Amino acid sequence: MLEALIEPLQYGFMQRSLIVAILVGLLCAVVGSYLMVQRLALLGDAISHSVLPGLAIAFLVGANIFVGAFIAGVMSTLLIAWIRTRSPIKEDAAMGIVFSAFFALGITLITTIQKQNKIDLNHFLFGNILGVTFDDVRDTAIIATVVLIVVFLLYKELLFYTFDPLGAQAAGLPVNQLNFGLMLLIALTIVASMKAVGVILVLSLLITPGATAYLLVTRLHQVMILGAAIGIVSSISGMYLSYFFNLPSGPAIVLVVSGLFALAFLFSPNYGVFMRWRQVKTKQLSNE
């Protein structure tokens, strides 16, 4: 067993991949906890798909794809807010409009680039964590550090705003700035996760670890801590499954974290389907 665990670590690409997987698993769980509590999973999906044209344009001009993706993510966030505030269109509809338009533009650009340059850019969609370079590890680590420091410094303010936006506004907190700051954190998290699982699967890592933890604990900081542990374990387990069974790495990670959610959904002490069924049966027997 020990030899099996150590074997992949003798390869440099696996070492880099595991570091990125751990960072992404931690980062997505922490930031995704806010998304889940605010019921804004669709926003994460919208931003994750909206970074695609930024990726393509950055690749086309030879710039850093992380920078291009982040700029596109911020632009989509601003556009969603602009449509919501300047028209009677609701936020969920604005997300759908922006998400589909940016995604279509990204697919068009990627298809055009692939035809002209005879290269495969599908790893932007589904991730290619086994191909991360030292520069990718460095960029991911920098983004993760910045995001986690901001979350730590603004934890109380974000907590108040997340659970009671109107109360936070009445208390004098800059809710618009907090909302935009949270969107920036989400965009940075998605950018950091691109190499691991791609823009299509990143929503799973953003939402599922926190949702799993939410079924097991009650407080936000507990959801973050347990969700981070779930995200890290899922990322590492997915990498090992990918190595030993020749599976695509991003989908393997997502399947593991989804499997853990399924277990929590079925067997959670407070919310588990089987536990509730057992409680009902026990109550019926006691009444008889």
XYZ file of C-alpha atoms in Angstrom:
288
model
C 0.000 0.000 0.000
C 2.784 2.422 0.933
C 4.636 1.630 -2.278
C 1.469 2.330 -4.287
C 1.121 5.726 -2.601
C 4.746 6.641 -3.158
C 5.066 5.374 -6.728
C 3.378 8.342 -8.486
C 5.468 10.810 -6.480
C 8.678 9.816 -8.264
C 7.460 11.663 -11.361
C 7.777 15.423 -11.549
C 4.488 15.895 -13.398
C 2.622 14.039 -10.617
C 4.271 16.147 -7.935
C 3.207 19.352 -9.676
C -0.266 17.980 -10.353
C -0.834 16.981 -6.723
C 0.260 20.403 -5.465
C -2.194 22.118 -7.812
C -4.937 19.611 -6.902
C -4.501 20.316 -3.183
C -4.513 24.099 -3.706
C -7.591 23.953 -5.933
C -9.464 21.595 -3.610
C -8.847 23.941 -0.678
C -9.589 27.147 -2.545
C -12.786 26.017 -4.262
C -14.280 24.686 -1.040
C -13.634 27.893 0.918
C -14.938 30.310 -1.717
C -17.713 27.975 -2.832
C -19.137 27.939 0.690
C -20.283 31.535 0.206
C -21.843 30.666 -3.142
C -23.770 27.763 -1.681
C -25.038 29.682 1.360
C -26.186 32.578 -0.849
C -27.808 30.142 -3.310
C -25.728 31.557 -6.144
C -24.483 28.351 -7.734
C -25.651 29.646 -11.117
C -23.355 32.649 -10.714
C -20.363 30.345 -10.321
C -21.434 28.509 -13.447
C -21.875 31.770 -15.346
C -18.438 33.105 -14.410
C -16.719 29.771 -15.068
C -18.072 29.654 -18.615
C -17.514 33.360 -19.177
C -13.732 33.112 -18.762
C -13.462 31.090 -21.985
C -13.140 33.993 -24.467
C -10.494 35.556 -22.233
C -8.538 32.306 -22.337
C -8.754 32.135 -26.121
C -7.789 35.776 -26.695
C -4.857 35.546 -24.267
C -3.637 32.415 -26.034
C -4.017 34.106 -29.414
C -1.926 37.162 -28.467
C 0.620 35.166 -26.465
C -0.363 36.621 -23.082
C -0.768 34.810 -19.757
C -4.017 32.821 -19.961
C -4.633 33.387 -16.239
C -4.740 37.145 -16.832
C -7.009 36.803 -19.869
C -9.397 34.507 -18.017
C -9.558 36.828 -15.008
C -10.311 39.886 -17.152
C -13.107 38.021 -18.947
C -14.523 36.821 -15.612
C -14.554 40.365 -14.209
C -16.150 41.711 -17.393
C -18.922 39.121 -17.196
C -19.550 40.000 -13.546
C -19.787 43.717 -14.340
C -22.071 43.020 -17.301
C -24.416 40.883 -15.175
C -24.587 43.658 -12.550
C -25.168 46.311 -15.233
C -28.041 44.410 -16.846
C -29.592 43.735 -13.425
C -29.419 47.364 -12.255
C -30.289 49.086 -15.546
C -33.261 46.955 -16.600
C -36.158 44.969 -15.143
C -34.279 41.759 -16.007
C -33.712 39.633 -12.910
C -30.255 38.465 -11.856
C -30.730 34.813 -12.821
C -31.859 35.806 -16.315
C -28.927 38.216 -16.656
C -26.570 35.396 -15.682
C -28.059 33.114 -18.315
C -27.767 35.770 -21.026
C -24.151 36.689 -20.241
C -23.062 33.111 -19.591
C -24.404 31.798 -22.904
C -23.065 34.754 -24.930
C -19.549 34.573 -23.461
C -19.458 30.781 -23.725
C -20.546 30.876 -27.375
C -17.902 33.505 -28.120
C -15.248 31.413 -26.376
C -16.158 28.238 -28.286
C -16.117 30.180 -31.554
C -12.679 31.648 -30.842
C -11.227 28.314 -29.738
C -12.597 26.542 -32.825
C -11.129 29.233 -35.082
C -7.732 29.091 -33.360
C -7.635 25.305 -33.586
C -8.380 25.381 -37.307
C -5.715 27.986 -37.998
C -2.966 26.548 -35.784
C -3.745 22.813 -35.899
C -3.639 22.498 -32.101
C -6.013 21.084 -29.493
C -7.369 23.557 -26.951
C -10.018 21.284 -25.431
C -7.996 21.160 -22.208
C -9.433 24.618 -21.504
C -12.853 22.964 -21.293
C -12.033 19.786 -19.383
C -8.717 20.549 -17.704
C -5.280 19.009 -18.074
C -3.818 18.901 -14.607
C -1.174 16.365 -15.622
C 0.271 18.973 -17.966
C 0.807 21.751 -15.418
C 4.181 23.459 -15.493
C 6.162 25.023 -12.676
C 4.804 28.417 -13.753
C 1.251 27.075 -13.444
C 1.997 25.829 -9.922
C 3.456 29.219 -9.011
C 0.484 31.159 -10.431
C -2.031 28.867 -8.717
C -0.218 29.205 -5.399
C -0.157 33.009 -5.677
C -3.870 33.187 -6.481
C -4.751 30.773 -3.658
C -2.688 32.763 -1.160
C -4.261 36.085 -2.148
C -7.821 34.735 -2.053
C -7.409 32.956 1.290
C -5.835 36.031 2.898
C -8.740 38.207 1.713
C -11.288 35.675 3.005
C -9.510 35.573 6.373
C -9.335 39.370 6.706
C -12.948 39.954 5.619
C -14.488 36.836 7.166
C -16.846 38.654 9.568
C -18.006 41.170 6.963
C -18.579 38.506 4.321
C -20.345 36.317 6.881
C -22.740 39.111 7.818
C -23.366 40.056 4.175
C -23.852 36.431 3.108
C -26.560 35.623 5.651
C -28.247 39.047 5.935
C -27.530 41.502 3.071
C -30.201 43.959 4.230
C -28.941 43.864 7.810
C -25.379 44.396 6.608
C -26.493 47.413 4.601
C -28.406 48.825 7.572
C -25.304 48.350 9.730
C -23.310 50.526 7.336
C -21.268 47.862 5.598
C -20.334 48.587 1.956
C -22.501 45.791 0.554
C -21.908 46.694 -3.103
C -18.152 46.539 -2.608
C -18.473 43.283 -0.663
C -20.611 41.784 -3.412
C -18.175 42.814 -6.132
C -15.237 41.647 -4.015
C -16.874 38.249 -3.626
C -17.352 38.069 -7.388
C -13.654 38.838 -7.855
C -12.747 36.041 -5.429
C -14.956 33.641 -7.391
C -13.349 34.698 -10.672
C -9.850 34.218 -9.237
C -10.812 30.805 -7.862
C -12.152 29.702 -11.229
C -9.002 30.935 -12.956
C -6.849 28.989 -10.503
C -8.908 25.836 -11.123
C -8.830 25.873 -14.910
C -5.810 23.632 -15.304
C -7.212 21.091 -12.846
C -10.754 20.501 -14.052
C -11.429 23.003 -16.834
C -14.168 25.616 -17.077
C -16.969 23.068 -17.490
C -16.304 20.959 -14.383
C -15.070 23.695 -12.038
C -18.602 24.313 -10.714
C -18.554 20.864 -9.120
C -15.463 21.697 -7.061
C -16.922 25.082 -6.147
C -20.241 23.751 -4.856
C -20.054 20.041 -3.994
C -17.467 20.062 -1.144
C -19.345 22.845 0.644
C -22.703 21.180 0.009
C -21.362 17.912 1.423
C -20.055 19.669 4.513
C -23.362 21.553 4.882
C -25.121 18.219 5.368
C -22.758 17.339 8.212
C -22.093 20.583 10.131
C -24.008 23.781 10.825
C -21.712 26.832 11.073
C -20.097 28.531 8.084
C -16.528 28.234 9.373
C -17.143 24.521 9.983
C -18.532 24.170 6.460
C -15.375 25.853 5.126
C -12.986 23.684 7.123
C -14.743 20.384 6.455
C -15.423 21.380 2.842
C -11.727 22.167 2.375
C -10.804 18.754 3.770
C -13.316 17.087 1.436
C -12.014 19.073 -1.528
C -8.383 18.179 -0.794
C -9.122 14.472 -0.216
C -11.222 14.339 -3.378
C -8.530 16.035 -5.446
C -5.766 13.733 -4.214
C -7.946 10.617 -4.560
C -8.978 11.633 -8.065
C -5.347 12.102 -9.058
C -4.399 8.639 -7.809
C -7.392 7.078 -9.571
C -6.349 8.886 -12.722
C -2.797 7.566 -12.423
C -3.557 3.917 -11.646
C -6.638 3.426 -13.848
C -5.696 5.734 -16.744
C -8.717 8.003 -16.260
C -9.043 11.689 -17.198
C -7.905 13.593 -14.122
C -10.518 16.363 -13.927
C -13.547 14.078 -14.275
C -11.967 11.606 -11.817
C -11.705 14.342 -9.175
C -15.304 15.414 -9.788
C -16.564 11.822 -9.555
C -14.862 11.353 -6.183
C -16.286 14.546 -4.679
C -19.718 13.693 -6.099
C -19.494 10.235 -4.540
C -18.724 11.770 -1.135
C -21.743 14.044 -1.496
C -23.920 11.020 -2.300
C -22.736 9.305 0.900
C -23.485 12.392 2.983
C -26.878 12.791 1.307
C -27.804 9.214 2.174
C -26.197 8.809 5.607
C -25.899 12.279 7.161
C -27.001 12.059 10.840
C -29.318 15.052 10.493
C -30.350 15.107 6.833
C -29.510 11.674 5.442
C -32.284 9.952 3.495
C -31.681 6.587 5.147
C -31.321 8.121 8.606
C -34.648 9.924 8.260
C -36.302 6.740 7.031
C -34.846 4.916 10.017
C -36.111 7.598 12.397
C -39.619 7.357 10.912
C -39.594 3.570 11.274
C -38.374 3.805 14.851
C -41.109 6.314 15.677
C -43.764 4.114 14.107
C -42.580 1.107 16.083
C -42.556 3.068 19.342
C -46.131 4.285 18.694
C -47.273 0.735 18.123
